[in-house]
Coordinates of C-alpha atoms in Angstrom, one line a residue:
Chain A
M1 CA -37.5 0.6 3.5
R2 CA -33.9 0.1 4.8
S3 CA -32.2 1.5 1.7
K4 CA -34.2 4.6 2.0
V5 CA -33.3 5.1 5.7
V6 CA -29.7 4.4 4.7
F7 CA -29.6 6.8 2.0
A8 CA -31.4 9.6 4.2
R9 CA -28.7 9.1 7.0
M10 CA -25.9 9.1 4.4
L11 CA -27.2 12.4 3.0
R12 CA -27.5 13.9 6.3
N13 CA -23.9 13.2 7.1
R14 CA -22.0 16.2 6.3
Q15 CA -18.7 14.2 5.3
T16 CA -20.5 12.2 2.7
R17 CA -22.3 15.2 1.3
Y18 CA -19.1 16.9 0.6
G19 CA -17.4 14.0 -0.6
L20 CA -20.3 13.2 -3.1
I21 CA -20.3 16.8 -4.5
A22 CA -16.4 16.7 -4.8
L23 CA -16.6 13.4 -6.6
L24 CA -19.1 14.7 -8.8
V25 CA -17.2 17.8 -9.7
L26 CA -14.3 15.6 -10.5
L27 CA -16.2 13.2 -12.6
L28 CA -17.7 16.2 -14.4
L29 CA -14.1 17.6 -14.9
A30 CA -12.7 14.4 -16.1
Y31 CA -15.4 13.6 -18.7
V32 CA -16.8 16.9 -19.6
G33 CA -13.7 19.0 -18.9
P34 CA -11.9 18.0 -22.1
F35 CA -14.6 19.3 -24.3
F36 CA -14.0 22.8 -22.9
G37 CA -10.0 22.9 -23.2
P38 CA -8.3 24.6 -26.1
H39 CA -6.5 21.4 -27.0
D40 CA -6.9 17.6 -27.6
W41 CA -4.9 15.2 -25.5
L42 CA -3.3 13.7 -28.5
E43 CA -2.3 17.2 -30.1
K44 CA 1.3 18.2 -30.0
D45 CA 2.0 21.8 -30.2
F46 CA 5.5 21.9 -31.7
A47 CA 5.9 25.7 -30.6
A48 CA 5.5 25.1 -27.2
F49 CA 7.7 22.4 -25.3
M50 CA 7.6 22.4 -21.5
E51 CA 6.0 25.6 -21.4
P52 CA 4.7 26.8 -18.0
P53 CA 0.8 27.5 -17.7
S54 CA -0.5 30.2 -19.7
A55 CA -3.8 31.4 -21.4
D56 CA -3.4 29.1 -24.2
H57 CA -2.3 26.1 -22.3
W58 CA -3.9 26.1 -19.1
W59 CA -1.7 23.7 -17.2
G60 CA 1.3 24.1 -19.3
T61 CA 2.7 21.7 -21.8
T62 CA 4.8 18.6 -21.6
Q63 CA 8.2 17.7 -23.0
I64 CA 6.7 16.7 -26.5
G65 CA 4.3 19.5 -26.6
Q66 CA 1.2 17.9 -25.2
D67 CA -1.3 20.1 -23.3
V68 CA -1.1 19.1 -19.7
Y69 CA -4.7 20.0 -18.9
A70 CA -6.0 17.7 -21.8
V71 CA -3.6 14.9 -20.8
A72 CA -4.2 15.0 -17.2
L73 CA -8.1 14.9 -17.7
H74 CA -7.6 11.9 -20.0
G75 CA -5.4 10.2 -17.5
M76 CA -7.9 10.8 -14.8
Q77 CA -10.4 9.1 -16.7
K78 CA -8.5 5.9 -16.8
S79 CA -7.8 6.1 -13.1
I80 CA -11.4 6.5 -12.1
V81 CA -12.1 3.6 -14.4
I82 CA -9.5 1.4 -13.0
G83 CA -10.3 2.5 -9.4
F84 CA -14.1 1.7 -9.6
L85 CA -13.5 -1.7 -11.7
V86 CA -10.8 -2.9 -9.3
A87 CA -13.2 -2.1 -6.2
L88 CA -16.0 -4.0 -7.7
I89 CA -14.3 -7.0 -8.7
S90 CA -12.4 -7.3 -5.5
T91 CA -15.2 -6.6 -3.0
G92 CA -17.4 -9.0 -5.3
L93 CA -14.6 -11.7 -5.1
A94 CA -14.3 -11.2 -1.2
A95 CA -18.1 -11.5 -0.8
L96 CA -18.4 -14.7 -2.9
V97 CA -15.2 -16.4 -1.3
G98 CA -15.9 -15.3 2.3
A99 CA -19.6 -16.4 2.1
S100 CA -19.1 -19.6 0.4
A101 CA -16.3 -20.4 2.9
G102 CA -18.4 -19.5 5.8
Y103 CA -21.6 -21.1 4.5
F104 CA -20.4 -24.5 3.3
G105 CA -17.6 -24.9 5.7
G106 CA -15.6 -28.1 5.5
W107 CA -12.8 -28.7 3.1
L108 CA -13.9 -25.9 0.9
D109 CA -13.5 -23.4 3.9
K110 CA -10.1 -24.7 4.7
A111 CA -8.9 -24.5 1.2
L112 CA -10.3 -21.0 0.4
M113 CA -8.9 -19.5 3.4
W114 CA -5.5 -21.1 3.1
G115 CA -5.5 -19.7 -0.6
A116 CA -6.3 -16.1 1.1
D117 CA -3.5 -16.5 3.7
L118 CA -1.0 -17.5 1.0
L119 CA -2.0 -14.4 -1.2
L120 CA -1.6 -12.2 1.8
V121 CA 1.9 -13.5 2.3
L122 CA 3.0 -12.9 -1.4
P123 CA 4.1 -9.4 -1.6
S124 CA 1.7 -8.1 -4.1
F125 CA 3.9 -5.4 -5.5
L126 CA 6.5 -7.8 -6.4
I127 CA 4.2 -10.3 -8.2
I128 CA 2.5 -7.6 -10.0
A129 CA 5.8 -6.0 -11.1
I130 CA 7.1 -9.4 -12.3
V131 CA 4.1 -10.2 -14.1
S132 CA 3.2 -6.9 -15.8
P133 CA 6.3 -6.9 -18.1
N134 CA 4.8 -9.9 -19.6
L135 CA 1.6 -8.2 -20.2
R136 CA 3.2 -5.3 -22.2
G137 CA 1.2 -4.7 -25.3
G138 CA -1.5 -6.4 -23.5
S139 CA -4.8 -4.6 -22.2
W140 CA -4.7 -2.6 -19.1
L141 CA -7.6 -4.8 -18.0
W142 CA -5.2 -7.3 -17.1
F143 CA -3.7 -4.8 -14.8
V144 CA -7.0 -4.4 -13.2
L145 CA -7.6 -8.0 -12.7
L146 CA -4.1 -8.4 -11.2
L147 CA -4.8 -5.3 -8.6
A148 CA -8.2 -6.8 -7.8
A149 CA -6.6 -10.3 -7.3
F150 CA -4.6 -9.0 -4.4
S151 CA -6.9 -6.7 -2.6
W152 CA -9.9 -9.0 -1.5
M153 CA -8.3 -11.3 1.2
I154 CA -8.7 -9.5 4.4
T155 CA -12.4 -8.5 3.7
S156 CA -13.1 -12.1 2.8
R157 CA -12.0 -13.0 6.1
V158 CA -14.5 -10.6 7.7
V159 CA -17.3 -11.7 5.4
R160 CA -16.6 -15.4 6.3
S161 CA -16.8 -14.9 10.1
M162 CA -19.9 -12.7 9.7
T163 CA -21.6 -15.6 7.4
L164 CA -20.6 -18.1 10.2
S165 CA -23.3 -16.4 12.5
L166 CA -25.7 -15.6 9.7
R167 CA -25.9 -19.3 8.9
E168 CA -27.7 -20.2 11.9
R169 CA -30.4 -17.4 11.6
E170 CA -34.0 -18.7 11.3
Y171 CA -34.7 -17.2 7.7
I172 CA -31.4 -18.9 6.4
L173 CA -32.4 -22.3 8.1
A174 CA -35.8 -22.0 6.6
A175 CA -34.6 -21.5 3.3
R176 CA -32.2 -24.4 3.5
Y177 CA -35.1 -26.6 4.7
M178 CA -37.3 -25.7 1.9
G179 CA -34.5 -27.3 -0.4
I180 CA -32.9 -24.1 -1.8
P181 CA -29.4 -25.0 -3.2
G182 CA -26.6 -23.2 -1.3
W183 CA -25.2 -20.8 -3.9
K184 CA -28.7 -19.4 -4.1
I185 CA -29.0 -18.8 -0.3
I186 CA -25.6 -17.2 -0.5
I187 CA -26.5 -14.7 -3.4
R188 CA -30.2 -14.1 -2.1
H189 CA -29.7 -14.0 1.7
V190 CA -26.3 -14.0 2.9
V191 CA -24.8 -11.4 0.6
P192 CA -27.7 -8.8 0.8
N193 CA -27.3 -9.0 4.7
L194 CA -23.8 -7.9 4.4
S195 CA -24.4 -5.2 2.0
S196 CA -23.5 -2.4 4.4
L197 CA -20.0 -3.9 5.0
L198 CA -19.6 -4.5 1.4
I199 CA -20.7 -1.0 0.3
I200 CA -18.0 0.5 2.7
D201 CA -15.5 -1.9 1.6
A202 CA -16.0 -1.0 -2.0
T203 CA -15.8 2.6 -1.4
L204 CA -12.4 2.5 0.5
N205 CA -11.3 -0.1 -2.1
V206 CA -11.8 2.5 -4.9
S207 CA -9.1 5.1 -3.3
A208 CA -6.8 2.2 -2.5
A209 CA -7.1 1.0 -6.2
I210 CA -6.5 4.6 -7.5
I211 CA -3.2 5.1 -5.1
G212 CA -1.9 1.4 -5.9
E213 CA -2.2 2.0 -9.7
A214 CA -0.4 5.2 -9.4
G215 CA 2.2 3.7 -7.2
L216 CA 3.0 0.7 -9.5
S217 CA 2.8 3.1 -12.6
F218 CA 5.4 5.3 -11.0
F219 CA 7.9 2.6 -11.5
G220 CA 6.6 1.6 -15.0
F221 CA 5.0 -1.7 -13.6
G222 CA 1.3 -0.2 -14.0
V223 CA -0.5 1.2 -17.0
Q224 CA 1.7 0.8 -20.1
P225 CA 2.0 3.4 -22.9
P226 CA 0.2 4.3 -25.3
D227 CA -2.5 4.2 -22.3
V228 CA -2.1 7.1 -19.9
S229 CA -3.1 7.2 -16.2
L230 CA -2.7 9.6 -13.5
G231 CA 0.2 7.3 -12.3
T232 CA 2.2 7.4 -15.5
L233 CA 1.7 11.3 -15.6
I234 CA 3.0 11.7 -11.9
A235 CA 5.9 9.3 -12.8
A236 CA 6.8 11.5 -16.1
G237 CA 6.3 14.6 -14.1
S238 CA 8.4 13.7 -10.8
D239 CA 11.7 13.5 -13.0
K240 CA 11.2 17.2 -13.9
V241 CA 10.6 18.4 -10.4
P242 CA 11.5 21.2 -9.2
G243 CA 12.3 22.9 -12.4
Y244 CA 9.1 22.1 -14.2
S245 CA 6.9 21.1 -11.4
W246 CA 3.4 21.9 -13.2
L247 CA 4.1 18.5 -15.0
F248 CA 4.0 17.0 -11.6
L249 CA 1.6 19.1 -9.5
F250 CA -1.5 19.0 -11.7
P251 CA -1.9 15.2 -12.0
S252 CA -0.8 14.8 -8.3
G253 CA -3.2 17.5 -7.2
L254 CA -6.1 15.6 -9.3
L255 CA -4.9 12.2 -7.5
V256 CA -4.9 13.6 -4.2
L257 CA -8.5 15.5 -4.6
L258 CA -9.9 12.1 -6.1
V259 CA -8.9 10.0 -3.0
L260 CA -10.0 12.6 -0.7
S261 CA -13.5 12.8 -2.1
V262 CA -13.7 9.0 -2.2
N263 CA -12.4 8.7 1.3
L264 CA -14.8 11.2 2.6
I265 CA -17.6 9.4 1.1
G266 CA -16.4 6.0 2.7
D267 CA -16.0 7.7 6.1
G268 CA -19.6 9.1 6.1
L269 CA -21.0 5.8 4.6
R270 CA -19.3 4.0 7.6
D271 CA -21.0 6.4 10.0
A272 CA -24.3 6.0 8.4
L273 CA -24.5 2.3 7.9
D274 CA -22.6 1.0 11.0
P275 CA -24.6 1.9 14.1
G276 CA -21.6 1.0 16.3
S277 CA -19.5 3.8 15.1
N278 CA -19.5 7.0 17.1
S279 CA -20.1 10.4 15.8
Chain B
M1 CA -1.2 -23.7 24.2
G2 CA 2.2 -24.9 23.4
A3 CA 1.0 -27.2 20.9
Y4 CA -1.4 -24.5 19.3
L5 CA 1.6 -22.2 19.1
L6 CA 3.7 -24.8 17.4
K7 CA 1.0 -25.6 14.9
R8 CA 0.6 -21.8 14.2
L9 CA 4.4 -21.5 13.7
V10 CA 4.6 -24.7 11.4
S11 CA 1.7 -23.6 9.2
N12 CA 3.5 -19.9 8.9
V13 CA 6.7 -21.4 8.0
L14 CA 5.1 -23.5 5.3
L15 CA 3.4 -20.5 4.0
V16 CA 6.5 -18.6 3.8
A17 CA 8.4 -21.4 2.2
I18 CA 5.5 -21.7 -0.4
A19 CA 5.4 -17.9 -0.9
A20 CA 9.4 -17.8 -1.4
S21 CA 9.3 -20.9 -4.1
M22 CA 6.4 -19.3 -6.0
A23 CA 8.3 -16.0 -6.3
Y24 CA 11.3 -17.8 -7.3
F25 CA 9.6 -19.8 -10.2
L26 CA 7.9 -16.7 -11.1
A27 CA 11.3 -14.6 -11.2
A28 CA 13.1 -17.6 -13.0
T29 CA 10.8 -18.2 -15.5
S30 CA 9.7 -14.5 -16.4
L31 CA 13.1 -12.5 -15.8
N32 CA 16.0 -12.8 -18.5
P33 CA 19.6 -12.2 -17.2
R34 CA 21.0 -13.5 -20.2
A35 CA 19.8 -10.3 -22.1
K36 CA 22.4 -8.5 -19.9
Y37 CA 25.1 -10.4 -21.5
E38 CA 23.8 -10.8 -25.2
G39 CA 23.6 -7.1 -25.8
R40 CA 27.4 -6.4 -25.0
Q41 CA 29.9 -4.7 -27.4
P42 CA 32.0 -6.7 -28.5
P43 CA 29.8 -9.6 -28.4
V44 CA 30.4 -12.4 -25.9
A45 CA 30.5 -16.0 -27.3
E46 CA 27.3 -18.0 -26.4
A47 CA 29.5 -20.7 -24.7
V48 CA 30.9 -18.0 -22.4
I49 CA 27.6 -16.6 -21.5
D50 CA 26.5 -20.1 -20.8
S51 CA 29.1 -20.9 -18.6
T52 CA 28.9 -17.7 -16.7
L53 CA 25.2 -18.1 -16.1
D54 CA 25.8 -21.5 -14.9
D55 CA 28.3 -20.4 -12.4
Y56 CA 25.6 -18.1 -10.9
N57 CA 22.7 -20.7 -11.4
L58 CA 20.9 -18.2 -13.8
N59 CA 21.0 -20.4 -17.0
D60 CA 17.7 -20.3 -18.5
K61 CA 18.8 -23.3 -20.8
K62 CA 18.7 -25.5 -17.8
P63 CA 15.2 -26.7 -16.4
V64 CA 13.6 -24.2 -13.8
F65 CA 13.2 -27.2 -11.5
E66 CA 16.9 -28.0 -11.4
R67 CA 17.8 -24.3 -10.9
Y68 CA 15.3 -24.3 -8.0
V69 CA 16.7 -27.4 -6.2
T70 CA 20.5 -25.7 -6.6
W71 CA 18.7 -22.5 -5.2
V72 CA 16.8 -24.1 -2.4
S73 CA 19.9 -26.3 -1.2
G74 CA 22.0 -23.0 -1.1
V75 CA 18.9 -21.1 0.9
V76 CA 19.0 -23.8 3.5
T77 CA 22.5 -23.4 4.2
G78 CA 22.3 -19.6 4.3
D79 CA 23.7 -18.9 0.8
L80 CA 21.2 -16.7 -1.2
G81 CA 23.1 -17.2 -4.5
K82 CA 24.7 -14.6 -6.9
T83 CA 23.6 -11.5 -8.5
W84 CA 23.6 -11.2 -12.2
Q85 CA 27.1 -9.8 -11.9
G86 CA 28.3 -12.6 -9.8
K87 CA 28.4 -10.8 -6.6
S88 CA 27.1 -12.3 -3.5
V89 CA 23.5 -11.7 -2.6
N90 CA 24.2 -12.0 1.0
D91 CA 26.7 -9.4 1.3
E92 CA 24.5 -7.0 -0.9
M93 CA 21.6 -7.8 1.4
G94 CA 23.5 -7.2 4.6
R95 CA 24.7 -3.8 3.4
R96 CA 21.1 -2.8 2.2
I97 CA 19.3 -4.0 5.5
G98 CA 21.8 -1.8 7.4
V99 CA 20.7 1.2 5.2
S100 CA 17.1 0.6 5.5
L101 CA 17.0 0.0 9.1
R102 CA 19.0 3.4 9.7
L103 CA 16.2 5.0 7.8
L104 CA 13.4 3.0 9.3
L105 CA 14.0 2.6 12.8
I106 CA 14.1 6.4 13.3
G107 CA 11.2 7.0 10.9
T108 CA 9.0 4.3 12.5
V109 CA 9.7 4.9 16.2
L110 CA 9.3 8.8 15.5
G111 CA 5.9 8.2 13.3
S112 CA 4.2 6.0 15.8
G113 CA 5.4 7.6 18.8
I114 CA 4.2 11.1 17.8
G115 CA 1.2 9.6 16.3
V116 CA 0.1 7.9 19.3
A117 CA 0.8 11.1 21.3
V118 CA -1.2 13.4 18.9
G119 CA -4.0 10.8 18.9
A120 CA -4.4 10.6 22.7
F121 CA -4.2 14.3 22.9
A122 CA -6.9 14.8 20.5
A123 CA -9.2 12.1 22.3
I124 CA -8.8 14.0 25.4
R125 CA -9.8 17.1 23.8
Q126 CA -12.6 15.7 21.9
Y127 CA -14.6 18.1 19.7
R128 CA -12.6 21.0 20.6
V129 CA -10.9 23.0 17.9
S130 CA -7.4 21.4 18.5
D131 CA -9.4 17.8 17.9
R132 CA -11.1 18.8 14.9
V133 CA -7.9 20.5 13.2
I134 CA -5.8 17.2 13.9
G135 CA -8.7 15.2 12.5
V136 CA -8.8 17.1 9.4
A137 CA -4.9 17.3 8.6
A138 CA -4.7 13.5 9.4
F139 CA -7.7 12.8 6.9
V140 CA -5.8 15.1 4.3
I141 CA -2.3 13.6 4.8
M142 CA -3.8 10.0 4.5
A143 CA -5.1 10.9 1.0
V144 CA -1.7 12.0 -0.2
P145 CA 0.3 8.9 -1.7
V146 CA 3.9 8.9 -0.2
F147 CA 5.5 9.6 -3.6
V148 CA 3.6 12.6 -3.8
M149 CA 4.4 13.6 -0.4
A150 CA 8.0 12.9 -0.9
K151 CA 8.3 14.9 -4.2
M152 CA 6.4 17.8 -2.4
L153 CA 9.0 17.6 0.3
T154 CA 11.6 17.8 -2.3
I155 CA 9.9 20.9 -4.0
G156 CA 9.8 22.5 -0.5
A157 CA 13.5 21.9 0.4
V158 CA 14.5 23.5 -3.1
G159 CA 12.3 26.6 -2.5
M160 CA 13.7 26.8 1.2
N161 CA 17.2 26.3 0.0
E162 CA 16.9 29.2 -2.5
L163 CA 14.9 31.4 0.0
L164 CA 16.7 31.1 3.1
G165 CA 20.2 29.9 1.8
T166 CA 19.7 26.7 3.9
K167 CA 21.6 23.4 2.7
L168 CA 18.7 20.8 3.1
E169 CA 19.7 17.5 1.2
Y170 CA 17.4 15.6 -0.8
T171 CA 19.3 13.0 -2.6
G172 CA 21.6 10.1 -1.5
E173 CA 22.6 8.8 2.0
Y174 CA 25.8 11.1 2.4
T175 CA 28.0 13.5 0.8
P176 CA 31.2 11.7 -0.3
G177 CA 34.6 12.9 0.5
L178 CA 33.8 14.2 4.0
S179 CA 35.1 12.9 7.1
G180 CA 34.6 12.7 11.0
W181 CA 32.1 15.2 12.4
D182 CA 31.3 16.8 8.9
Q183 CA 30.5 13.1 7.6
T184 CA 28.1 12.7 10.6
L185 CA 26.4 15.9 10.2
S186 CA 26.0 15.3 6.5
R187 CA 24.3 11.9 7.0
L188 CA 22.0 13.6 9.5
N189 CA 21.2 16.2 7.0
H190 CA 20.3 13.6 4.4
L191 CA 18.0 11.7 6.9
I192 CA 15.7 14.8 7.6
L193 CA 13.6 14.9 4.5
P194 CA 13.2 10.9 3.9
T195 CA 12.4 10.6 7.6
I196 CA 9.5 13.3 7.5
S197 CA 8.2 11.5 4.3
L198 CA 8.0 8.3 6.2
C199 CA 6.7 10.0 9.6
L200 CA 3.9 12.1 8.1
G201 CA 1.7 9.3 7.0
Q202 CA 2.3 7.1 10.0
I203 CA 1.6 10.2 12.1
A204 CA -1.9 10.5 10.5
F205 CA -2.4 7.0 10.6
Y206 CA -1.7 6.2 14.3
S207 CA -3.2 9.4 15.4
R208 CA -6.7 8.3 14.0
I209 CA -6.5 4.6 15.5
Q210 CA -5.1 5.9 18.9
R211 CA -7.9 8.5 19.1
N212 CA -10.7 6.1 18.5
M213 CA -9.3 3.7 21.0
M214 CA -8.5 6.1 23.7
L215 CA -12.0 7.5 23.5
D216 CA -13.5 3.8 23.8
V217 CA -11.2 3.3 27.0
L218 CA -12.0 6.8 28.3
G219 CA -15.4 5.9 29.2
Q220 CA -14.8 2.6 30.7
D221 CA -15.3 1.7 34.4
F222 CA -11.4 1.0 35.2
V223 CA -10.6 4.5 34.3
R224 CA -13.2 6.0 36.6
T225 CA -11.9 3.4 39.4
A226 CA -8.5 4.7 39.0
R227 CA -9.9 8.3 39.4
A228 CA -12.0 7.2 42.4
K229 CA -9.3 5.6 44.4
G230 CA -7.5 9.1 44.2
L231 CA -5.3 9.2 41.2
S232 CA -4.9 12.5 39.6
R233 CA -6.5 13.0 36.0
K234 CA -3.2 13.0 34.3
A235 CA -1.9 9.4 36.2
A236 CA -5.2 7.9 35.3
L237 CA -5.1 8.8 31.8
L238 CA -1.3 8.0 31.3
K239 CA -1.1 4.8 33.5
H240 CA -4.5 3.2 32.7
A241 CA -6.2 4.6 29.7
L242 CA -3.2 5.2 27.5
R243 CA -1.7 1.8 28.2
T244 CA -4.7 -0.2 27.5
A245 CA -5.6 1.9 24.3
L246 CA -2.2 1.2 23.1
V247 CA -2.6 -2.5 22.3
P248 CA -4.0 -2.1 18.8
A249 CA -1.5 0.4 17.8
A250 CA 1.2 -1.5 19.1
T251 CA -0.2 -4.3 16.8
Y252 CA -0.1 -2.2 13.7
F253 CA 3.4 -0.9 14.9
A254 CA 4.6 -4.6 14.7
F255 CA 3.2 -5.3 11.2
T256 CA 4.2 -2.0 9.7
F257 CA 7.7 -2.4 10.7
G258 CA 7.7 -5.7 9.4
T259 CA 6.4 -4.7 5.8
L260 CA 8.3 -1.4 6.0
L261 CA 11.5 -2.9 5.6
T262 CA 10.6 -3.6 2.1
G263 CA 7.7 -1.1 2.0
A264 CA 9.6 2.1 2.0
I265 CA 10.2 1.6 -1.7
F266 CA 9.0 4.9 -2.6
T267 CA 10.9 6.9 -0.2
E268 CA 14.3 4.9 -0.7
K269 CA 13.9 5.3 -4.7
I270 CA 12.8 9.0 -4.6
F271 CA 15.5 10.0 -2.2
G272 CA 18.2 7.9 -3.7
W273 CA 18.7 5.5 -0.7
N274 CA 20.0 2.0 -1.8
G275 CA 18.1 0.0 0.9
M276 CA 15.9 -3.1 0.5
G277 CA 12.9 -1.2 -1.0
A278 CA 14.9 0.3 -3.6
W279 CA 16.5 -3.1 -4.4
L280 CA 13.0 -4.5 -4.9
V281 CA 12.5 -2.2 -7.8
D282 CA 16.2 -2.3 -9.0
S283 CA 16.4 -6.1 -8.9
I284 CA 13.2 -6.5 -11.0
Q285 CA 14.2 -3.9 -13.6
Q286 CA 17.8 -5.5 -13.9
N287 CA 16.3 -9.0 -14.4
D288 CA 18.1 -10.1 -11.3
T289 CA 16.5 -13.4 -10.6
N290 CA 18.4 -14.3 -7.4
A291 CA 18.1 -11.0 -5.8
V292 CA 14.4 -10.8 -6.6
A293 CA 13.9 -14.2 -4.9
A294 CA 16.1 -13.1 -1.8
V295 CA 14.1 -9.8 -1.3
N296 CA 10.8 -11.7 -1.6
L297 CA 12.1 -14.2 1.0
F298 CA 13.1 -11.7 3.1
A299 CA 9.8 -9.8 3.0
A300 CA 8.0 -13.0 3.8
V301 CA 10.1 -13.8 6.8
C302 CA 9.6 -10.4 7.9
V303 CA 6.1 -10.6 7.9
L304 CA 6.2 -13.9 10.0
F305 CA 8.4 -12.1 12.5
A306 CA 6.3 -9.2 12.6
G307 CA 3.1 -11.7 13.5
L308 CA 5.3 -13.0 16.3
L309 CA 6.5 -9.6 17.6
S310 CA 2.8 -8.3 17.7
D311 CA 1.8 -11.4 19.8
F312 CA 4.6 -10.5 22.3
I313 CA 3.8 -6.6 22.3
V314 CA 0.1 -7.4 23.2
A315 CA 0.9 -9.8 25.9
A316 CA 3.4 -7.4 27.4
L317 CA 0.7 -4.4 27.2
D318 CA -2.5 -6.2 27.8
P319 CA -3.1 -7.6 31.3
R320 CA -5.9 -9.5 30.1
V321 CA -3.8 -11.8 27.8
R322 CA -1.3 -12.4 30.5
V323 CA -3.9 -13.7 33.0
S324 CA -5.5 -16.2 30.5

């Protein structure tokens, strides 16, 4: 069983093990942690504005008296969801577009790859920043779609070139001569054979999306209020640096830890799944 | 070969033209420079607003396509239009490119240079303590987004200024009101923190690429041959191994430099430098249609040039490319 071998190799890798443990701890903190905190994230303590960390407010309070611990964990939930959704969509899109371009060839290949080139030339930051004001009041899911739409192109090129060689393999030829339609071959035979590349790509996309979300939110182009994410919290906190640095340090600390743990997993996965890589 | 290059150039220019046009349409239809005039006290008459906006080619009452044609005919002759205040976009852009270049030239050269050196050093000392420390440090730095890094540097600078009484600057390009030598020193002082924030990520990034490439190259026959014909270890490593292993890093260098011109958004905004990156954000927030279109055009052209530049660098470094 290939998947069992891969899983065993993955767990034997020290980096991946640490990464998985760290991610698990962070997930627990994000989803279970709020229940242990003394305050709800919507609660406003009018007796404590911009208070430094204390026994009552573990990570201090914000300008309007919110508990930073509760708000930051709530924001981290959104960042995690955005990261995983964007990675899922963009890697899925890359697999579908790349595999169909490589498998069908001809004008479809040309059109799809030209579209990918075009999206690469367009600076995604600019487009998202221009479009997002029009989505104000809309759902943050739009933002997820926008981020995903601009992060699949390079992987799709890799997938395409790998599909070109897969297409000539015997089992694919056999399937084709048995009369199985192209889209079914892509889903059943091409994509599963690219799974290790896609898994690695999806993992690294998670951290890229989390950073991308935070970066856009830093200028107010990302997640819009009343939603909060780590990005909006860092943006709000960074104005108060250096005087009230806990507003900035706790959300950015969570962000860095999150990205670090995901990157650790991705790096370890690459070692486990890609026989060509050293170490 | 010539025909292939020409074909590639034409298709790239076409891509840039389409990208710039799409950005113009997007900016022209969704940004609203009119609001800048409507909200004024005392109120401005609508006819006055219309004629002002007409002068700047920003009037949203005109069909978008008509405005686009005016914009393109300007761009073709080298005129990028007017900002919402009626200033020349060209002048503003020239000034800002200068600011960005000053910051980025030093930052990119230092970042990639130190990164390559650190990576090559780590590869030569593979699996020793220094290699591991460099690896872990690079890994951690690459997980820190540049806006967090920049703010951390600010916190650090403030702390250091308080503790040691130093005067490390963390906002703006220079202190106004100084002249001569003091002015130069002040400019240098203002450069320190933004340059570090630009460099650190790049050092981490390049050191990782360079280490991997160097390890690939170190085991190859031509390095052994160089040693066998009597070169010292140092000469063989520097002349043969490092040079070949530089190719991918050089490719990245060309591309990052092309994208950095608008990519130093965070560093420029956080440290208060009015360069191209900061303009990207400011022009969007100020509903400045022509400026947004100009920045976008500039970024696309930069990427195009970066591609050409990387081809040249690879040809200069890699003997195999020159032979074929």
